[in-house]
PDB file of C-alpha atoms in Angstrom:
ATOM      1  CA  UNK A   1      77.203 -48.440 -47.435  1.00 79.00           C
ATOM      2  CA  UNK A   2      73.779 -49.029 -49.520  1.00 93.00           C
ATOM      3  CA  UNK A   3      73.457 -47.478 -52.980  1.00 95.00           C
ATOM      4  CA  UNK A   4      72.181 -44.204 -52.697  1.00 95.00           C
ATOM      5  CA  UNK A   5      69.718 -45.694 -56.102  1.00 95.00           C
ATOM      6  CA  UNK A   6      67.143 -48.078 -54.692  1.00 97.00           C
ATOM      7  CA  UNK A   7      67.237 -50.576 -57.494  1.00 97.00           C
ATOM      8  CA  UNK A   8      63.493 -51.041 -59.447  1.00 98.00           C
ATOM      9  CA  UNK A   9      63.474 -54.499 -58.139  1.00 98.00           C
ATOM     10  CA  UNK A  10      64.727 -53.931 -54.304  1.00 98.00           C
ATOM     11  CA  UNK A  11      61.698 -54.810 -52.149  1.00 98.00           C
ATOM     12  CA  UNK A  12      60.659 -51.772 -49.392  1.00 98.00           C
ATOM     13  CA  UNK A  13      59.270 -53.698 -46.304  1.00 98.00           C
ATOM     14  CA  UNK A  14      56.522 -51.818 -43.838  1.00 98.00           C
ATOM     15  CA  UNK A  15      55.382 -53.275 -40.399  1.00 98.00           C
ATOM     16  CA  UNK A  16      51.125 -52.702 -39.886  1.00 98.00           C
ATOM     17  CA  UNK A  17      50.204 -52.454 -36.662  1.00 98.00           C
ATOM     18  CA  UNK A  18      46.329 -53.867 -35.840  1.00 97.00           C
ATOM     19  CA  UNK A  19      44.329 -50.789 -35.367  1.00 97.00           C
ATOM     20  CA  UNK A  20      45.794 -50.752 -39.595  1.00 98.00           C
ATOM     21  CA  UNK A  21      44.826 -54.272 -40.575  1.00 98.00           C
ATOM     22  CA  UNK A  22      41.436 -55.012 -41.815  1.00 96.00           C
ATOM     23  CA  UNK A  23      40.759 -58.016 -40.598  1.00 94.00           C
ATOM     24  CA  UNK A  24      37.890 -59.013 -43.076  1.00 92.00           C
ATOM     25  CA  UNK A  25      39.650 -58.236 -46.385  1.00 93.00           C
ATOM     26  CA  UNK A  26      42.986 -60.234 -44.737  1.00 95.00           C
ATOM     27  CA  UNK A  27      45.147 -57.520 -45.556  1.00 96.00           C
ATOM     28  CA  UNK A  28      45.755 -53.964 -44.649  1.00 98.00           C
ATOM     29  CA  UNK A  29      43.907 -50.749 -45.025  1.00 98.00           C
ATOM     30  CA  UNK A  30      45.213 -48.013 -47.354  1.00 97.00           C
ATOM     31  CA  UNK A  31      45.241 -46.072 -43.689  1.00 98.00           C
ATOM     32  CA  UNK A  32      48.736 -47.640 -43.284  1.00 98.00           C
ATOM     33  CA  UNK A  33      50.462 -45.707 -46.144  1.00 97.00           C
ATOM     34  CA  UNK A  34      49.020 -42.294 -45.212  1.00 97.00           C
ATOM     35  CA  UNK A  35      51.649 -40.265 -42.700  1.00 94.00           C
ATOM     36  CA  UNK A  36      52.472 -36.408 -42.306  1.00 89.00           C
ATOM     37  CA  UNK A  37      55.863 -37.364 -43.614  1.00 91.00           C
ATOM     38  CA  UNK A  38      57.113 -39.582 -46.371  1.00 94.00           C
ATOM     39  CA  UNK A  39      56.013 -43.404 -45.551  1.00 97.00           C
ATOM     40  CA  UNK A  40      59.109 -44.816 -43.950  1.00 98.00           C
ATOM     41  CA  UNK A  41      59.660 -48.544 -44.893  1.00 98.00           C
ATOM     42  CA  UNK A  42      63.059 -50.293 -44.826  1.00 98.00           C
ATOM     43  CA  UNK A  43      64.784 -51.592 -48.487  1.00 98.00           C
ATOM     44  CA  UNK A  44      65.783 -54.673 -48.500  1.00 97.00           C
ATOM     45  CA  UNK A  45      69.569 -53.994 -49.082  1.00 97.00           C
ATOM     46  CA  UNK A  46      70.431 -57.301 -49.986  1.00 96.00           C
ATOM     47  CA  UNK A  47      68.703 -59.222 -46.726  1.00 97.00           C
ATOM     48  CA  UNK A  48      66.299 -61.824 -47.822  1.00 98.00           C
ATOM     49  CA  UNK A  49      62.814 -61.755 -46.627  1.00 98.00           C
ATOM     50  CA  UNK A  50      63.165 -63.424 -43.574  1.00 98.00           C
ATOM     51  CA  UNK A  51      65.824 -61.055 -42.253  1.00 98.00           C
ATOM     52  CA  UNK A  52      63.984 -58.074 -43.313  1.00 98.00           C
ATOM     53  CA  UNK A  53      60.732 -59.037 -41.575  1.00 98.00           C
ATOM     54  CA  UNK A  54      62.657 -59.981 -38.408  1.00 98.00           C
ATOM     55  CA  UNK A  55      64.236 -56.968 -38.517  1.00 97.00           C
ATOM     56  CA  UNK A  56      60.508 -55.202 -38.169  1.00 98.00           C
ATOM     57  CA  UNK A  57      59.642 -57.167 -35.805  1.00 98.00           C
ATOM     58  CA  UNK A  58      62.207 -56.413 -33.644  1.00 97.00           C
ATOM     59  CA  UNK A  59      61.828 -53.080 -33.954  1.00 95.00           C
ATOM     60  CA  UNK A  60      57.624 -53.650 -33.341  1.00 96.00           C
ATOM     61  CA  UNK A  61      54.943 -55.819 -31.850  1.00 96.00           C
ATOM     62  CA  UNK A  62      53.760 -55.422 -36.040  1.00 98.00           C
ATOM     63  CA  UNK A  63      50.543 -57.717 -36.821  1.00 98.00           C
ATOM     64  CA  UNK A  64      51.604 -57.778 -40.429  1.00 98.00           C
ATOM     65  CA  UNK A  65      54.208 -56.712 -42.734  1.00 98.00           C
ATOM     66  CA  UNK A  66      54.213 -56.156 -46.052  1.00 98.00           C
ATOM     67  CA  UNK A  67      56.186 -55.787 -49.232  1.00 98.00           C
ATOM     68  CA  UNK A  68      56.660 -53.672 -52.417  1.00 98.00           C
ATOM     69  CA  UNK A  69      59.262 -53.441 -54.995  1.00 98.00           C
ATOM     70  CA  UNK A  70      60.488 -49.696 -55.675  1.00 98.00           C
ATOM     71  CA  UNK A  71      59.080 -50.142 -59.317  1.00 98.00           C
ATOM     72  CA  UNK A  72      55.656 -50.524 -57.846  1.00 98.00           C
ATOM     73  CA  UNK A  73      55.919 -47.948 -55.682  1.00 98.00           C
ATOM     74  CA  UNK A  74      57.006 -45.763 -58.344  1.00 98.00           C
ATOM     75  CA  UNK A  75      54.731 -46.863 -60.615  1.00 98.00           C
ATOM     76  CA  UNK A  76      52.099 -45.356 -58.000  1.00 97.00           C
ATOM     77  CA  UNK A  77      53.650 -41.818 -59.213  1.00 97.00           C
ATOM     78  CA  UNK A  78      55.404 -41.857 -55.754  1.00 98.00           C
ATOM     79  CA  UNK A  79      59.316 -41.095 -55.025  1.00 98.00           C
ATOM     80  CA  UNK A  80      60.964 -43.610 -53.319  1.00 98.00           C
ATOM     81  CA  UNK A  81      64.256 -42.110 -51.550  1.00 97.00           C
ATOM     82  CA  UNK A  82      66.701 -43.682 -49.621  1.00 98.00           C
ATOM     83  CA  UNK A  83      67.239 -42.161 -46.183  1.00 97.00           C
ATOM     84  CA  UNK A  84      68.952 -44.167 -43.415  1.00 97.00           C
ATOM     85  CA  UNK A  85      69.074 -42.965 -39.324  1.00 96.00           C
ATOM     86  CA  UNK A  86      70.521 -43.845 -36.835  1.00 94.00           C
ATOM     87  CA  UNK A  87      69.939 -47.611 -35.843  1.00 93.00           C
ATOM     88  CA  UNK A  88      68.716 -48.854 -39.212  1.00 96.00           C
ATOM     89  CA  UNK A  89      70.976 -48.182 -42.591  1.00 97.00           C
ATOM     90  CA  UNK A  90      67.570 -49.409 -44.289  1.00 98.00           C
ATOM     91  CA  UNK A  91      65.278 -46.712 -43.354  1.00 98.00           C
ATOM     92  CA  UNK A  92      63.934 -45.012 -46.974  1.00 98.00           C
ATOM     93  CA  UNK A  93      60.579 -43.108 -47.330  1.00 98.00           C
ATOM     94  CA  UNK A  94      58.298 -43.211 -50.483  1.00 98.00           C
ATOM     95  CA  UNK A  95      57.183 -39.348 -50.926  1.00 98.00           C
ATOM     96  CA  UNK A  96      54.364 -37.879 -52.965  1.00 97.00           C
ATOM     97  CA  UNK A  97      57.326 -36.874 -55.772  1.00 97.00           C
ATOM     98  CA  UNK A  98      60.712 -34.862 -55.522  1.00 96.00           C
ATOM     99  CA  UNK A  99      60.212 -31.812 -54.554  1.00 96.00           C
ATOM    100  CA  UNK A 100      56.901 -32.982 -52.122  1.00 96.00           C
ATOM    101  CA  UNK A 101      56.924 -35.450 -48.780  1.00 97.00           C
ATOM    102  CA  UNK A 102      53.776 -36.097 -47.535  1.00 96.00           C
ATOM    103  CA  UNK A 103      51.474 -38.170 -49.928  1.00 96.00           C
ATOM    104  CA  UNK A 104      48.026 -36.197 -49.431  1.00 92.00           C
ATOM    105  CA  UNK A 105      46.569 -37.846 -52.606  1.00 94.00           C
ATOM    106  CA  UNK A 106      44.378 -41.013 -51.357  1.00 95.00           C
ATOM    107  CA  UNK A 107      44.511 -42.251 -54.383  1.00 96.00           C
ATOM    108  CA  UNK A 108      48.064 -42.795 -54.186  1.00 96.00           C
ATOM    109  CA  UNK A 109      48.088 -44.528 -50.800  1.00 97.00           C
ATOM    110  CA  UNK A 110      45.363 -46.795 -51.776  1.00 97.00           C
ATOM    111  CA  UNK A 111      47.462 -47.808 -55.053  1.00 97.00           C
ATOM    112  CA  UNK A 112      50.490 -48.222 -52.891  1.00 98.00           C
ATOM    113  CA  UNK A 113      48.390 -50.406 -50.452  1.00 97.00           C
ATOM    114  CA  UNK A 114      47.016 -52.546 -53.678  1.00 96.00           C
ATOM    115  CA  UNK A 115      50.541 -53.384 -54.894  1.00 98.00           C
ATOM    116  CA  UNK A 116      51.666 -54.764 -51.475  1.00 98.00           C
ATOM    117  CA  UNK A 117      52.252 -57.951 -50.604  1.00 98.00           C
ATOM    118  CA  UNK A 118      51.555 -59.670 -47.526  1.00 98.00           C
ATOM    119  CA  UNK A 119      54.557 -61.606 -46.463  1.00 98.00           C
ATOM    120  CA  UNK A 120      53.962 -62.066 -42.170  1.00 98.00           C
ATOM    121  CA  UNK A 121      50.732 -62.059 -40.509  1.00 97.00           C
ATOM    122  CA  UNK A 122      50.223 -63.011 -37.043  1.00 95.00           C
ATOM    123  CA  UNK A 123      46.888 -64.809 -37.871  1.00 91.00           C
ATOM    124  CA  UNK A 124      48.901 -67.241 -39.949  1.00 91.00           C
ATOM    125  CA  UNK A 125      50.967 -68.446 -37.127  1.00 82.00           C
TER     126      UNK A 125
ATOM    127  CA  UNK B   1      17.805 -51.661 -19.304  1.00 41.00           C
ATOM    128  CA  UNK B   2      16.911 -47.875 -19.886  1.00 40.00           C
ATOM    129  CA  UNK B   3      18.459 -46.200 -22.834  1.00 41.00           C
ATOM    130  CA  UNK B   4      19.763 -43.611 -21.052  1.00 41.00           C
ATOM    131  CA  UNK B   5      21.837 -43.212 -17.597  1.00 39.00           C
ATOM    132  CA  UNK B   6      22.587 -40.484 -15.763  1.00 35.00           C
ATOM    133  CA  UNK B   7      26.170 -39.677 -14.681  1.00 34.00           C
ATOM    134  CA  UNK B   8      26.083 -39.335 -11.232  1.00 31.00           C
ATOM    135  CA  UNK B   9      29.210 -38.972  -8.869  1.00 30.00           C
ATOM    136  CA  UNK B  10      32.311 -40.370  -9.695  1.00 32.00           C
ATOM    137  CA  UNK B  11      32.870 -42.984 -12.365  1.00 37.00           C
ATOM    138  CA  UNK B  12      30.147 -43.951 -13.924  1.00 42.00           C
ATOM    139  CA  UNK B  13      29.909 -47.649 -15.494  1.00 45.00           C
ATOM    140  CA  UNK B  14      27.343 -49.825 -17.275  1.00 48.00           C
ATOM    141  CA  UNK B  15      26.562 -52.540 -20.164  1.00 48.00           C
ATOM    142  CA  UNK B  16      25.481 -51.648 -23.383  1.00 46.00           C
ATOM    143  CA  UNK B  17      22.439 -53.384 -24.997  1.00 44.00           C
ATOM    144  CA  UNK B  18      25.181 -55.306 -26.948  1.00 47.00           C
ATOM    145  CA  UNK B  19      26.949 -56.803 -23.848  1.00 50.00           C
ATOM    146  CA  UNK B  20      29.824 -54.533 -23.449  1.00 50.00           C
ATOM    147  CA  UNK B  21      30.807 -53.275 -20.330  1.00 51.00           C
ATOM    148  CA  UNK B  22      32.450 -49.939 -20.048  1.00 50.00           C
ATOM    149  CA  UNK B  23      33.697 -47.619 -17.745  1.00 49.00           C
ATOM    150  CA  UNK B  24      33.469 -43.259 -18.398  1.00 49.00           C
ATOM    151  CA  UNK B  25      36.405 -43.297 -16.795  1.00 46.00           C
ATOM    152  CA  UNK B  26      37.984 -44.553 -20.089  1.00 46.00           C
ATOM    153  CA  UNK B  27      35.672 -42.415 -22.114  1.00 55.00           C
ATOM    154  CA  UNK B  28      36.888 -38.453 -22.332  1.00 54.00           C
ATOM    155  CA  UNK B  29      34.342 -38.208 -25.054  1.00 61.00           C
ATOM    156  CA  UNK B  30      30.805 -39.558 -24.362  1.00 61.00           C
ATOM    157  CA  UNK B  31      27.769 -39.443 -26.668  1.00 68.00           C
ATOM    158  CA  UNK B  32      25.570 -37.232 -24.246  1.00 67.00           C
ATOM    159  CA  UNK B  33      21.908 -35.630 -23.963  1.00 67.00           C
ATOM    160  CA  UNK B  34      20.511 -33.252 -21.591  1.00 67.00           C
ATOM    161  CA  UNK B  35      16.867 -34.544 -19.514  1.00 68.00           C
ATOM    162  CA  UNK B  36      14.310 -32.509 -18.792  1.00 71.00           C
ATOM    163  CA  UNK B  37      15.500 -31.071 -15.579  1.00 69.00           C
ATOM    164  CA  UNK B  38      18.927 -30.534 -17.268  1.00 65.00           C
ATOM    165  CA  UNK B  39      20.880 -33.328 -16.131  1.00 63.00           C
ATOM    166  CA  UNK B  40      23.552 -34.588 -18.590  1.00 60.00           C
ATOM    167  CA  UNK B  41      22.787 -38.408 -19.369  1.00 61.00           C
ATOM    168  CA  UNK B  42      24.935 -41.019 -22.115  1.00 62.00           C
ATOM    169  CA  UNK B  43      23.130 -41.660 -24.830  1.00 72.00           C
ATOM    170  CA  UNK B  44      22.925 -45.421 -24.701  1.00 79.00           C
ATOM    171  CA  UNK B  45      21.239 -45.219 -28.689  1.00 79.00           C
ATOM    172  CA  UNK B  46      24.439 -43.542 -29.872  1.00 80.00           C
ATOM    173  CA  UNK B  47      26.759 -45.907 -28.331  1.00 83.00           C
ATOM    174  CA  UNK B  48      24.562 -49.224 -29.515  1.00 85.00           C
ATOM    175  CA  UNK B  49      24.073 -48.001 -32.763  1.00 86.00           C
ATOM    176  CA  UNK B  50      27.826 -47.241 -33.467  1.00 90.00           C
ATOM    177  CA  UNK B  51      28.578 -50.773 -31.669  1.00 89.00           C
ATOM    178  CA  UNK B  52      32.379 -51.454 -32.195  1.00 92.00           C
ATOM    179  CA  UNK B  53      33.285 -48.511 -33.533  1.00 95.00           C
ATOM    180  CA  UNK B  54      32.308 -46.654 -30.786  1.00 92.00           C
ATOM    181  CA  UNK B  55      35.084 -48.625 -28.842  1.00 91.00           C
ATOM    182  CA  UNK B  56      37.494 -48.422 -31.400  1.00 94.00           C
ATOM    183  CA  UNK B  57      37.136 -44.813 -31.657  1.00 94.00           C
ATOM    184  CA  UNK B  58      37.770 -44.115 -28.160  1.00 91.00           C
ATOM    185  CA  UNK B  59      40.818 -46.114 -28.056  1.00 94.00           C
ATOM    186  CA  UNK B  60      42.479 -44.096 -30.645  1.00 96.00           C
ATOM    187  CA  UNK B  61      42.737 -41.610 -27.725  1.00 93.00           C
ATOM    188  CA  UNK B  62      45.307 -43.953 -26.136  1.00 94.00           C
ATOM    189  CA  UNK B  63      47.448 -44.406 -29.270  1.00 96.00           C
ATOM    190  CA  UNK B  64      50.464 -41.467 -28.348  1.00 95.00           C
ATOM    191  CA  UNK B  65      52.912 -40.043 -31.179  1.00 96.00           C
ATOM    192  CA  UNK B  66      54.547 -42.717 -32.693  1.00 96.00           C
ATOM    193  CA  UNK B  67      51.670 -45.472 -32.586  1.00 97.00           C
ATOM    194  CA  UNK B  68      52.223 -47.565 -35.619  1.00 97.00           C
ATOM    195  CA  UNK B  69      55.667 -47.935 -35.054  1.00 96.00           C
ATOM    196  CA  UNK B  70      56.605 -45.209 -37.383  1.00 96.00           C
ATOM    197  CA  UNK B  71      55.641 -41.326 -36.974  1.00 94.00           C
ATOM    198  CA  UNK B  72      52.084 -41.955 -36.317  1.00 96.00           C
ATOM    199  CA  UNK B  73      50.508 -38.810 -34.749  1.00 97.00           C
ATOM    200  CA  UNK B  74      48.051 -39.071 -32.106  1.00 97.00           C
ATOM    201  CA  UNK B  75      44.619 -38.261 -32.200  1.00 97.00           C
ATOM    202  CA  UNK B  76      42.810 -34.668 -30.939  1.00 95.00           C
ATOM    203  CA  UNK B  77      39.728 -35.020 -29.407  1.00 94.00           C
ATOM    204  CA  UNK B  78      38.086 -32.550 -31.677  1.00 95.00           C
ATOM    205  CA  UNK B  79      39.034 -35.157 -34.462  1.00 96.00           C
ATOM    206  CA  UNK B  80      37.310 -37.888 -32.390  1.00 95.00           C
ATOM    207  CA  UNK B  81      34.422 -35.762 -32.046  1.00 94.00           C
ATOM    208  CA  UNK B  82      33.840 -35.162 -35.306  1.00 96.00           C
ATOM    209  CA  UNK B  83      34.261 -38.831 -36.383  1.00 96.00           C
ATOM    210  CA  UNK B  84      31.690 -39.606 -33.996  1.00 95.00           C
ATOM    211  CA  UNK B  85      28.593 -36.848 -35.176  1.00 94.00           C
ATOM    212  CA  UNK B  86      30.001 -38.560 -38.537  1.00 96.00           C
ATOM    213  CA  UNK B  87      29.140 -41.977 -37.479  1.00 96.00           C
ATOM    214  CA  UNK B  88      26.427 -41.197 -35.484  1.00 94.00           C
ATOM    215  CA  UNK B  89      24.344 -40.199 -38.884  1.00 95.00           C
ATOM    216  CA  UNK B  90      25.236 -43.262 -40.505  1.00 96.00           C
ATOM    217  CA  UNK B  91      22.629 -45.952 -41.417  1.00 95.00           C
ATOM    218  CA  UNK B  92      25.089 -48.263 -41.646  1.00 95.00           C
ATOM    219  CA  UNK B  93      28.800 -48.378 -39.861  1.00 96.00           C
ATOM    220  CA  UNK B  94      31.621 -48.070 -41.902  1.00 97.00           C
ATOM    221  CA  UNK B  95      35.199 -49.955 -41.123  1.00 97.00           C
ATOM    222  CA  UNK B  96      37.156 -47.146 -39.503  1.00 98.00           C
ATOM    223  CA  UNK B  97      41.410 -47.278 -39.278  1.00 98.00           C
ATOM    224  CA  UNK B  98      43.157 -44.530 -37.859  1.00 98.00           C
ATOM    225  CA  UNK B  99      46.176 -43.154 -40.248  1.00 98.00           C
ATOM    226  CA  UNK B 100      49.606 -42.017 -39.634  1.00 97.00           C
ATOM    227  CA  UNK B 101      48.675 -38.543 -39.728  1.00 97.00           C
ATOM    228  CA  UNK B 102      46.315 -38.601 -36.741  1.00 97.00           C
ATOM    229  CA  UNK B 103      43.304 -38.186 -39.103  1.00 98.00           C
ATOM    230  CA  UNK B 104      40.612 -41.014 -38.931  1.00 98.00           C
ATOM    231  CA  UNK B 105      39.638 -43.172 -41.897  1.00 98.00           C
ATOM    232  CA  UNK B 106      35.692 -44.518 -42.680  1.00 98.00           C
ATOM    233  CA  UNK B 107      35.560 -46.925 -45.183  1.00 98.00           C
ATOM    234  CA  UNK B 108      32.513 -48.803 -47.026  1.00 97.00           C
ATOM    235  CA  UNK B 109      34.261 -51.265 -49.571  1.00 95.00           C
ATOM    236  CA  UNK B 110      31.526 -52.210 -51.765  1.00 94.00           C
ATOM    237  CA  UNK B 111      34.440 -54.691 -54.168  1.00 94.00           C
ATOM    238  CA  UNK B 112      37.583 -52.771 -55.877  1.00 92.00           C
ATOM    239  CA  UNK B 113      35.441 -50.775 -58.194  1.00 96.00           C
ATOM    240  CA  UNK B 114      33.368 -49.326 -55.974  1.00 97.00           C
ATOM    241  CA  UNK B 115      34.527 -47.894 -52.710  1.00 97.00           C
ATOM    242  CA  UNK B 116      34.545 -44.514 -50.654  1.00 98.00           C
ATOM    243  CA  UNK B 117      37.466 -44.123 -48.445  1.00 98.00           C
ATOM    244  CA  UNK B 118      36.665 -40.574 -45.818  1.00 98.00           C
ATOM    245  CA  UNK B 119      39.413 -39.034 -44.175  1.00 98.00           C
ATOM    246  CA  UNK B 120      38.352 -36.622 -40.745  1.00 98.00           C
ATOM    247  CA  UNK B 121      40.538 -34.674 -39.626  1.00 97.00           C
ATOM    248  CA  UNK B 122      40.066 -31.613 -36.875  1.00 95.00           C
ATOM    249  CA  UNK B 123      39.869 -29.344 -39.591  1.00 95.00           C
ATOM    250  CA  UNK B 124      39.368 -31.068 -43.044  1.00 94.00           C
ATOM    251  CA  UNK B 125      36.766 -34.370 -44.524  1.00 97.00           C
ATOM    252  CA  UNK B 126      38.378 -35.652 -47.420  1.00 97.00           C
ATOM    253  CA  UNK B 127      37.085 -38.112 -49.528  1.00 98.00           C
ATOM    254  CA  UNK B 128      38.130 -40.892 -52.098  1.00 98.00           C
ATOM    255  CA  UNK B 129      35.365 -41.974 -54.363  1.00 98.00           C
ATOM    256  CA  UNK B 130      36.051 -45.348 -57.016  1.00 97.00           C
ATOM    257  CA  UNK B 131      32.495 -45.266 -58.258  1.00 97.00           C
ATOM    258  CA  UNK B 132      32.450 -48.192 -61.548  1.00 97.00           C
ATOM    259  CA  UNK B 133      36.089 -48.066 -61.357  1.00 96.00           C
ATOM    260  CA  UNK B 134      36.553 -44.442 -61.611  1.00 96.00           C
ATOM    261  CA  UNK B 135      38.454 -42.284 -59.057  1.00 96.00           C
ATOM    262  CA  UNK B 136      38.078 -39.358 -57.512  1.00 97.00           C
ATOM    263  CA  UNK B 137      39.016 -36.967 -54.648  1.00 96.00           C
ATOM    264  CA  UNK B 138      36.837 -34.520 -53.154  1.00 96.00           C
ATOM    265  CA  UNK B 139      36.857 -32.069 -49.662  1.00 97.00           C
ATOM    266  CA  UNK B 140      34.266 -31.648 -47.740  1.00 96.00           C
ATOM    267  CA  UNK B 141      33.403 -29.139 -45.430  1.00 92.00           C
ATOM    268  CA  UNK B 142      30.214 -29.979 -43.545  1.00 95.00           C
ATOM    269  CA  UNK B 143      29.690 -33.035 -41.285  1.00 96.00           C
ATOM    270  CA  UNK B 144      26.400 -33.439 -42.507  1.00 96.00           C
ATOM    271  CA  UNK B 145      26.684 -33.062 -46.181  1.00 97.00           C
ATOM    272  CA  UNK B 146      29.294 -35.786 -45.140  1.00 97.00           C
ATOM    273  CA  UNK B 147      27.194 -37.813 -43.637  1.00 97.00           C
ATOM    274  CA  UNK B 148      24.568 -37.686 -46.292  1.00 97.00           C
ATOM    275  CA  UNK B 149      27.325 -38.227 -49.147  1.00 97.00           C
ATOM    276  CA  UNK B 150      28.413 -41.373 -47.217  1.00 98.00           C
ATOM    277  CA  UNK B 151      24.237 -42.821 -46.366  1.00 97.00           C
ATOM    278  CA  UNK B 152      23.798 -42.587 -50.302  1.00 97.00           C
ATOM    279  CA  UNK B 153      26.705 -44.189 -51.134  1.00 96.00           C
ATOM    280  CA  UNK B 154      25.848 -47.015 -48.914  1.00 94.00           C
ATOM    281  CA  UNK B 155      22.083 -47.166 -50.117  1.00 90.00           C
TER     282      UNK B 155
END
């Protein structure tokens, strides 16, 4: 059983999908941290990056995925909560804040998508 | 070729002035005028002048609940259609990415301190200005006044 506390410096890990990836700026659009609900990504748990990406890509033909630590996400004014389903003890969601789920300001999402990191990309294979 | 085509009988298919072939079969939503005598034709201008994007924004029609591998909606046609008189006003086409929450995103990244990122919905425009490095958010009602916002920005 995870910590309920995602740690400042645990890494959440989301899978992009192409019609999401901007192929000209090599990274992803701030489209792919804007949802109805809270942005599921997966917390590293302990896994290393390799495990956590393969993990994704199980789950999803994903063209990239990418990384953020829960400080960065939080320092986007963002709540990052840890909510695991069935199938994957990983699965957390960054909300708007507390008491709100679905991040409506774009500001936010396009912060969120600055701080990621990059760490697969089909193109570099 | 001739600008325009009329749809006839069955499936109608054709090349655009930019060498893509396509198919109305996999079009629900087709830039269209009326001729003279009434007869509903594709407007070939439209669909060279949005180039890509006119692809890409009829594929989003294909993408079903759960798309990105998360809880990605899927897209209303009334959302595509208003995306599209959007884009058809445009001088110059923006990137476009659909988001999670089955709205569609038009983007003109001028470099990280000036950008406008437009969010269409079937009910709602929002917009996310950085102008000099300064943000703001702002809702939009009309397609045009859209439209304009985004041809000024661009100029």
């Amino acid at each position: 059983m995870l910590d309920e506390i995602i740690a400042e410096d645990e890494y959440l890990y989301r899978g992009v999908v192409d019609a999401c990836w901007d192929e000209k700026e090599g990274r992803p659009s701030s489209a792919a941290f804007k949802d109805s609900k809270g942005i599921s990504v997966d917390r590293d748990g302990g896994r290393d990056k390799e495990n956590c990406v393969k993990r994704l890509l199980s789950v999803k033909d994903f063209h990239a995925v990418c990384r953020l630590t829960a400080r960065d996400a939080r320092s986007c004014d963002t709540f990052v909560k840890y909510l695991p389903v069935d199938g994957n003890e990983y699965h957390s969601e960054i909300h708007d804040s507390e008491n709100q789920v679905e991040i409506k300001s774009k500001a936010k999402s396009r912060r969120l998508n600055n701080k990621a990191e990059v760490v697969f990309c089909k193109d570099d294979i | 070729m001739a600008p325009f085509l009329t749809i006839g009988l069955g499936v109608l298919s054709g090349v655009t002035a930019s060498g893509n072939r396509f198919s109305s079969s996999a079009y629900s939503v087709m830039p269209q005028k009326q001729t003279s005598t009434g007869a509903a034709v594709v407007d070939f201008l439209v669909v060279n002048k949005l180039g890509d994007n006119f692809h890409k924004l009829h594929s989003f029609l294909n993408l079903k609940n759960g798309w990105n591998g998360y809880d990605g909606k899927s897209f209303s046609k009334l959302t595509i259609n208003r995306t599209l008189s959007i884009l058809k006003k445009l001088n110059v086409q923006p990137k476009m990415f659909p988001t999670g929450r089955g709205t569609i995103q038009l983007e003109y990244h001028i470099d990280d301190d000036n950008l406008v990122e437009m969010e269409v919905s079937s009910t709602e425009i929002s917009v996310l200005w950085v102008i000099d490095g300064n943000e703001s958010e702002e809702e939009i009602s009309d397609i045009r006044v859209a439209s304009k916002k985004l041809n000024d920005f661009i100029s």
